[in-house]
PDB file of C-alpha atoms in Angstrom:
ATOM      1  CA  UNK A   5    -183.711 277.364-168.955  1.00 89.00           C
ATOM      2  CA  UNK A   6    -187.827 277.142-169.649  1.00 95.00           C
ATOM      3  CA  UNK A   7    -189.858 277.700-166.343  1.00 97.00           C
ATOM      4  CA  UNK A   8    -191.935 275.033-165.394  1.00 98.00           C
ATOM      5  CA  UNK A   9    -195.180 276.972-164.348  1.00 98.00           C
ATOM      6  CA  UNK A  10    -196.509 273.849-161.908  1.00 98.00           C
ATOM      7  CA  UNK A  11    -192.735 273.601-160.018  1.00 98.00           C
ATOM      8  CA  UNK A  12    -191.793 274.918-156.817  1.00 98.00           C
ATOM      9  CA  UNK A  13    -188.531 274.693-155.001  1.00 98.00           C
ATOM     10  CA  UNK A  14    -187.546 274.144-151.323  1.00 96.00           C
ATOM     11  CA  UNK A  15    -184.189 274.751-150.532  1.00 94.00           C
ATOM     12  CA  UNK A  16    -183.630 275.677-146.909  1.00 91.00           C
ATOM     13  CA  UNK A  17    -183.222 273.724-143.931  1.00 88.00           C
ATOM     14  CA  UNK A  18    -185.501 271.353-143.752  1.00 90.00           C
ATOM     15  CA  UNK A  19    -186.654 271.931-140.694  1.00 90.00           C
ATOM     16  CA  UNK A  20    -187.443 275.132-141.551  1.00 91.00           C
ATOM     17  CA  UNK A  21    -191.160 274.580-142.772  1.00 92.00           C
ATOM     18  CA  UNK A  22    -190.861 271.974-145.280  1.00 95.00           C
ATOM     19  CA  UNK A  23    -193.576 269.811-143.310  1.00 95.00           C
ATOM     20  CA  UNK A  24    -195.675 272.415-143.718  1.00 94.00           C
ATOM     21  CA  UNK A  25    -195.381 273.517-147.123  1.00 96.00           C
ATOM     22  CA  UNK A  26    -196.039 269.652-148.276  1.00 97.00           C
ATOM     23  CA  UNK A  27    -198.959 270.262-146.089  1.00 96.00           C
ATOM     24  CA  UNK A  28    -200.012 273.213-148.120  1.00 96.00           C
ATOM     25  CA  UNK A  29    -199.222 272.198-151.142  1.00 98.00           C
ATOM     26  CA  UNK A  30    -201.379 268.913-150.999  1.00 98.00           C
ATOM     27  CA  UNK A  31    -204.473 271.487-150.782  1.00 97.00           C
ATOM     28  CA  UNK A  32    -202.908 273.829-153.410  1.00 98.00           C
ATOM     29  CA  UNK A  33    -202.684 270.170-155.602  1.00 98.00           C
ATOM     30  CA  UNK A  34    -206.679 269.982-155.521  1.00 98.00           C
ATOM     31  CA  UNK A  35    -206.777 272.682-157.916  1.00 98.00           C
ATOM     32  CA  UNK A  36    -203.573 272.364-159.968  1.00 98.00           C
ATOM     33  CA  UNK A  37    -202.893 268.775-160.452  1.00 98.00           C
ATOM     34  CA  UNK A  38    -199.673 268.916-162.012  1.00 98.00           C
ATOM     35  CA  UNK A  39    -197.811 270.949-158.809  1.00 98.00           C
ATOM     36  CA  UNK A  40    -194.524 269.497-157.819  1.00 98.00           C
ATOM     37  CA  UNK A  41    -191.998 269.992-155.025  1.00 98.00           C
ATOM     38  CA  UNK A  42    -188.335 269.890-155.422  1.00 98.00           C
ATOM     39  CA  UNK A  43    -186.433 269.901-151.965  1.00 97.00           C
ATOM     40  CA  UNK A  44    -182.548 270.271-151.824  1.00 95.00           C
ATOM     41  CA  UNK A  45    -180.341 270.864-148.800  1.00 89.00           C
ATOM     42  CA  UNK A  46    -180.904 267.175-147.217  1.00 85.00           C
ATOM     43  CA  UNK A  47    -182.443 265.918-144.176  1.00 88.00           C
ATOM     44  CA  UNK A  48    -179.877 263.421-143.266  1.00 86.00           C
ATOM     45  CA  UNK A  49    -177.977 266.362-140.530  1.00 87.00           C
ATOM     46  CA  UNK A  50    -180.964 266.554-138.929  1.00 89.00           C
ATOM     47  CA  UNK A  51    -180.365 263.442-136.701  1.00 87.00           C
ATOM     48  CA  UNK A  52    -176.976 264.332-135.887  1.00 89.00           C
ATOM     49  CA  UNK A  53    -178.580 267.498-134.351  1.00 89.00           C
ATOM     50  CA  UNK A  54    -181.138 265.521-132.125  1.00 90.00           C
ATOM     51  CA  UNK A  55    -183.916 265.498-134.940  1.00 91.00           C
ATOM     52  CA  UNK A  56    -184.493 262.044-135.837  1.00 92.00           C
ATOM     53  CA  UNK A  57    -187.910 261.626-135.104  1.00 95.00           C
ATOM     54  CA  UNK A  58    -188.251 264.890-137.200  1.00 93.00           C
ATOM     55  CA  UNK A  59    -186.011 263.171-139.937  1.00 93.00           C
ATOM     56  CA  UNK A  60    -187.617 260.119-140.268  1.00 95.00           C
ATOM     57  CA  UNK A  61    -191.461 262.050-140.329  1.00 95.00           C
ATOM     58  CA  UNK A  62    -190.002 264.545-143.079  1.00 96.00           C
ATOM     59  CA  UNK A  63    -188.718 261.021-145.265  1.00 96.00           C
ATOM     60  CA  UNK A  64    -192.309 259.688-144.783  1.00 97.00           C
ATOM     61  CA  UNK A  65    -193.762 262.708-145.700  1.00 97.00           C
ATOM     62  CA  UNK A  66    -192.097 262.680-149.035  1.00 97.00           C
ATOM     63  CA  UNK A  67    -192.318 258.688-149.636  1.00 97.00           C
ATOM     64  CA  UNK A  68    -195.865 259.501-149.490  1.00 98.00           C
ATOM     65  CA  UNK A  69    -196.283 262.092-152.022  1.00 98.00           C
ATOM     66  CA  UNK A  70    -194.573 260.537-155.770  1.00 98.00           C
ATOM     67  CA  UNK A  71    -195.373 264.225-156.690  1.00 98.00           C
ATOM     68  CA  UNK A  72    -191.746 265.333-154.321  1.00 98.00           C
ATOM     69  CA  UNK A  73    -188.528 264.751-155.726  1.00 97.00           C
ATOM     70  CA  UNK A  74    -185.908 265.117-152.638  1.00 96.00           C
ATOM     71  CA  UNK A  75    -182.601 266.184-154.524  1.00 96.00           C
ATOM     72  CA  UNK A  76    -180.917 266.675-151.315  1.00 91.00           C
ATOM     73  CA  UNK A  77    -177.557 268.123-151.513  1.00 90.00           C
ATOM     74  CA  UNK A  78    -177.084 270.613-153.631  1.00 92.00           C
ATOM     75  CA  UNK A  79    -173.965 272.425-155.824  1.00 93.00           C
ATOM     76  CA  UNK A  80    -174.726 275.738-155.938  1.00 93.00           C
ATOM     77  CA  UNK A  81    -174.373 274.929-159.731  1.00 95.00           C
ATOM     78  CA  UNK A  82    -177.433 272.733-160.003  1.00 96.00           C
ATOM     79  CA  UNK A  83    -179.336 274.639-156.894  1.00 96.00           C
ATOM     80  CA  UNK A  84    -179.244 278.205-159.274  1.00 95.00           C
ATOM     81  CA  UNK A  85    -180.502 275.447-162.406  1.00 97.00           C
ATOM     82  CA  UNK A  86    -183.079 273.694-160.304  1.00 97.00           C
ATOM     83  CA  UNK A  87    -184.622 277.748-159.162  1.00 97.00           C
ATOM     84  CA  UNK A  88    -184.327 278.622-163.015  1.00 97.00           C
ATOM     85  CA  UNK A  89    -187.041 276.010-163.940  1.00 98.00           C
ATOM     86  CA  UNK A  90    -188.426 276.366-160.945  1.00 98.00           C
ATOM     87  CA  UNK A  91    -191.982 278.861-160.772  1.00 98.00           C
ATOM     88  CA  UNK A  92    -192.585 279.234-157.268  1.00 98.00           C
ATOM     89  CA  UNK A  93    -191.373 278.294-153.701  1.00 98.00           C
ATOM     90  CA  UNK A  94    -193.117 278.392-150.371  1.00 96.00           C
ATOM     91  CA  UNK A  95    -192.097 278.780-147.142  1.00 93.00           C
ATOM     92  CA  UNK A  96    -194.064 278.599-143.964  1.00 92.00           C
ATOM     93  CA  UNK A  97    -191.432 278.731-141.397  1.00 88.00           C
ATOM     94  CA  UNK A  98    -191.541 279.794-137.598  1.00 84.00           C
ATOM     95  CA  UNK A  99    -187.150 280.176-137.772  1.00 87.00           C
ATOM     96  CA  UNK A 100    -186.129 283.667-137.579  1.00 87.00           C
ATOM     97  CA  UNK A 101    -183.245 283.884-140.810  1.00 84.00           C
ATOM     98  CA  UNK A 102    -181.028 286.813-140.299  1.00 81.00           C
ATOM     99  CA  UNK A 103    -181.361 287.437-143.839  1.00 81.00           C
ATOM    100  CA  UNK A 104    -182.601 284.406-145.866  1.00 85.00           C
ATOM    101  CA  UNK A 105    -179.504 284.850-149.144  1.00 86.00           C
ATOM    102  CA  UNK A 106    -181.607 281.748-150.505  1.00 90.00           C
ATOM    103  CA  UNK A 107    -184.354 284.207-151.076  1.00 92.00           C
ATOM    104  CA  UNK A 108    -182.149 286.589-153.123  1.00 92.00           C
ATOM    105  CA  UNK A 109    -180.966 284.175-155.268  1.00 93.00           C
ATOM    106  CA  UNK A 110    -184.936 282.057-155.712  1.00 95.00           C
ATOM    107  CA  UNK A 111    -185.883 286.247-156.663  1.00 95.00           C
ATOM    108  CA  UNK A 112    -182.833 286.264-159.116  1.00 94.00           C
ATOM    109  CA  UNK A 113    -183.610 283.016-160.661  1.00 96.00           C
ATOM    110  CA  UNK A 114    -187.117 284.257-161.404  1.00 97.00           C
ATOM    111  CA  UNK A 115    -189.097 282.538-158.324  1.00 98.00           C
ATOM    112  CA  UNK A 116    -191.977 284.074-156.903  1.00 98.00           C
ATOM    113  CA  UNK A 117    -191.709 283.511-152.917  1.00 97.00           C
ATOM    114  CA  UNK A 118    -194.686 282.824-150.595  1.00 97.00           C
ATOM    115  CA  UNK A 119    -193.066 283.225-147.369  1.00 95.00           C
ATOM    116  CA  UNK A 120    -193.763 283.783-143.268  1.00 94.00           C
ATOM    117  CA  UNK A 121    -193.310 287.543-142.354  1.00 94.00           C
ATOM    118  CA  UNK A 122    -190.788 286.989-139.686  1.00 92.00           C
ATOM    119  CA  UNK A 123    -187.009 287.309-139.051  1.00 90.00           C
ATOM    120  CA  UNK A 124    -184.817 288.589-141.425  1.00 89.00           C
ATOM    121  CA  UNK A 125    -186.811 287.486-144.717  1.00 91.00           C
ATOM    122  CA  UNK A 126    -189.251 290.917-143.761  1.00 91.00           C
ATOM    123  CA  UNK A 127    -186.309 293.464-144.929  1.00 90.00           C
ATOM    124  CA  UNK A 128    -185.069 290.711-147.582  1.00 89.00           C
ATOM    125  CA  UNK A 129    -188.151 290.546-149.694  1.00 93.00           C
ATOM    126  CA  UNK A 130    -189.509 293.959-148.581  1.00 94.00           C
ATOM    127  CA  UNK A 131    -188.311 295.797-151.705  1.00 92.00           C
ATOM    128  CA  UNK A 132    -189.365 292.830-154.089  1.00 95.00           C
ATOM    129  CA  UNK A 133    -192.456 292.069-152.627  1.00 96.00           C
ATOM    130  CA  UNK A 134    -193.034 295.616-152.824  1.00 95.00           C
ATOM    131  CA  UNK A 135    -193.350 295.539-156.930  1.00 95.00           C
ATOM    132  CA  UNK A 136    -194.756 292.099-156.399  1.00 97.00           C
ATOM    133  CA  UNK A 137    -192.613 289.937-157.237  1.00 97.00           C
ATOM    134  CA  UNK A 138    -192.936 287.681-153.861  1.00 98.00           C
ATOM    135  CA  UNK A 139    -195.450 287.367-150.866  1.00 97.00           C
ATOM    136  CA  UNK A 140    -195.191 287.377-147.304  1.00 96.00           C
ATOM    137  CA  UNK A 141    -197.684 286.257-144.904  1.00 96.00           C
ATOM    138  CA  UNK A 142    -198.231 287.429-141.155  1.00 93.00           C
ATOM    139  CA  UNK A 143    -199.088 283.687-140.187  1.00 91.00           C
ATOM    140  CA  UNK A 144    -196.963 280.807-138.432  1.00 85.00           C
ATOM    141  CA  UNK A 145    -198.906 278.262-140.240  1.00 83.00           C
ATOM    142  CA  UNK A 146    -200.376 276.099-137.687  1.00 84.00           C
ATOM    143  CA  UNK A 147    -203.806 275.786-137.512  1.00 82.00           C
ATOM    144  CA  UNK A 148    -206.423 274.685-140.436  1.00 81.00           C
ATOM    145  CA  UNK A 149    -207.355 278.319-140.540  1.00 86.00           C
ATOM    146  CA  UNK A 150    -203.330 279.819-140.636  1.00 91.00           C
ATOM    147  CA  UNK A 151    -203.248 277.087-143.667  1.00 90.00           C
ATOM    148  CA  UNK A 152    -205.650 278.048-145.458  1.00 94.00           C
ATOM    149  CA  UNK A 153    -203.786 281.687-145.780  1.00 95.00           C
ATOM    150  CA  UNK A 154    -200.927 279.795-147.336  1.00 96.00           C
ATOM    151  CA  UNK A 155    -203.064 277.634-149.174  1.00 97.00           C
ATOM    152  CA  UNK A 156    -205.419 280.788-150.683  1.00 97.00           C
ATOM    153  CA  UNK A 157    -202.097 282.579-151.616  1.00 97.00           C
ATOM    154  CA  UNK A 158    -200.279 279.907-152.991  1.00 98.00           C
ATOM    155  CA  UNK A 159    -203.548 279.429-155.530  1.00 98.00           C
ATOM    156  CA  UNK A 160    -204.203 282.907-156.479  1.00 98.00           C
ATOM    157  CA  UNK A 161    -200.652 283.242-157.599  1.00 98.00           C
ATOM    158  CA  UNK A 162    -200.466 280.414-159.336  1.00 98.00           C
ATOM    159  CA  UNK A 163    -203.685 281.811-160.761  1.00 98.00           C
ATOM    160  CA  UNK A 164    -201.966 284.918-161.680  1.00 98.00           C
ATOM    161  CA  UNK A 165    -199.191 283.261-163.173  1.00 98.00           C
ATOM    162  CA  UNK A 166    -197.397 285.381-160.373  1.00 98.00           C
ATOM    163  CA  UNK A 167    -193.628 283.790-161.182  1.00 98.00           C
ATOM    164  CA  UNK A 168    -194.056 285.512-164.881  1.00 98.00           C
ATOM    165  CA  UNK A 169    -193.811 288.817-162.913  1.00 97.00           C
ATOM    166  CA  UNK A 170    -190.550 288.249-160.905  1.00 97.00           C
ATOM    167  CA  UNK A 171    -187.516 290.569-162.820  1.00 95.00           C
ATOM    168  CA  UNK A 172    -184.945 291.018-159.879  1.00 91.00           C
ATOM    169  CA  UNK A 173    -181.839 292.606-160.796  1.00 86.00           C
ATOM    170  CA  UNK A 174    -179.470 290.404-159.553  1.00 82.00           C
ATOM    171  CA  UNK A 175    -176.363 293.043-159.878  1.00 82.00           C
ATOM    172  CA  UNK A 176    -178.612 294.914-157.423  1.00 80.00           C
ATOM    173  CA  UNK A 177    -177.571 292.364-154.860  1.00 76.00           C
ATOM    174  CA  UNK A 178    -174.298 291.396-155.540  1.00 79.00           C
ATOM    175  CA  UNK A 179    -171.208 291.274-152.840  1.00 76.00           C
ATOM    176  CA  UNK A 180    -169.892 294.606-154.953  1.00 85.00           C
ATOM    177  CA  UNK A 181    -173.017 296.351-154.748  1.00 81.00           C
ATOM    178  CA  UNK A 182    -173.328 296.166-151.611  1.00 75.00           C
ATOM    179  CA  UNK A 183    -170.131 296.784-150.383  1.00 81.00           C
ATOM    180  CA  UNK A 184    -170.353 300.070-152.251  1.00 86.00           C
ATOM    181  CA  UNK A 185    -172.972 301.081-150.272  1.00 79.00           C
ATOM    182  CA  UNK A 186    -171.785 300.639-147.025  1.00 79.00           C
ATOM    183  CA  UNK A 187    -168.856 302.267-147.655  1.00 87.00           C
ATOM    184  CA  UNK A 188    -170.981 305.759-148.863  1.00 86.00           C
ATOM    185  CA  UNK A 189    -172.805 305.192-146.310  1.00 81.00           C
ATOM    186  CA  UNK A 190    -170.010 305.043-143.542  1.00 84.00           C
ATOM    187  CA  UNK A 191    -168.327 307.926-145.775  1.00 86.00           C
ATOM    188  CA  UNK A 192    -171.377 310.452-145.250  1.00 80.00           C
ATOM    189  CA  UNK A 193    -173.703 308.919-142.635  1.00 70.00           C
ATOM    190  CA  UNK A 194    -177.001 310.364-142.287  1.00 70.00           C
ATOM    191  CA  UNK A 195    -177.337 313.370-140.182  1.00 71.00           C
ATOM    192  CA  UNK A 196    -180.059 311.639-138.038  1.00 66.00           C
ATOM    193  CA  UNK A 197    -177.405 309.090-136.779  1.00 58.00           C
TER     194      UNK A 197
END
């Protein structure tokens, strides 16, 4: 599947940032024309949660901006297609994931990540962001200034051509591989335990 080098994907709860990466990415647009945003998951359990006035902002958000496509739900089919093509994905979110799987599979599919340091995506992306292949950024995203981190990031990757450098083993991640190593390590702990 070609990469589309202008594409990025949101696939998480939407109430998970997604305000705030349009919000980022209408900056990051000033310089790269051609970015667009392609959000799955759905925003229509948000109002069965108590989040309609969130709902109904995040559907105005993206009514205003021809440049999102909202996919909504996803197959995991189509959602693993839609991160093949897809370059980049950001994610300025204040929730606290226990381990953000989405992020595995975006690194995987060949998706660099620009991402909030926080929660569960920290040990996650630690080891990929580590050969840099993904980004995370000690910031919650709020004020002008916080955006402008995102907004700086998001450009000198793109810049970079960042997403070219993403090569994630995906058998490094899978259900067997792991499982495998927590049964060595339950069979010969550490001696510091």
């Amino acid at each position: 599947i070609e990469k589309d080098p202008n594409r990025f994907v949101f696939s998480s709860s939407p109430d998970r940032g997604l305000d705030r990466a349009m919000l980022v990415l209408d900056r990051v647009r000033e310089e790269f024309p051609d970015v667009t945003l392609f959000v799955h998951y759905g925003i229509e359990h948000l109002a069965r949660y108590g989040h309609g006035d969130m709902q109904a902002m995040l559907k105005k958000m993206m009514d205003e901006r021809p440049w999102v496509s909202y996919v909504g739900k996803t197959n995991q089919t189509d959602l693993m297609q839609s991160f093949a093509k897809s370059a980049y994905a950001i994610q300025p979110s204040d929730f606290i994931e226990t381990s953000c799987i989405s992020a595995l599979e975006r690194s995987a599919c060949g998706v660099y990540q620009i991402m909030r340091k926080v929660g569960g995506v920290v040990d996650t992306l630690q080891p990929i962001e580590s050969e840099g292949m993904a980004q995370t950024i000690d910031s919650d995203c709020i004020s002008p200034g916080q955006y402008q981190i995102y907004v700086d990031s998001t450009k000198q990757a793109m810049r970079e051509e960042a997403y070219k450098r993403v090569k994630v083993d995906a058998h490094k991640y899978a259900w067997e591989t792991v499982a495998s190593e927590w049964l060595e390590f339950f069979e010969s702990p550490p001696s510091n335990l």
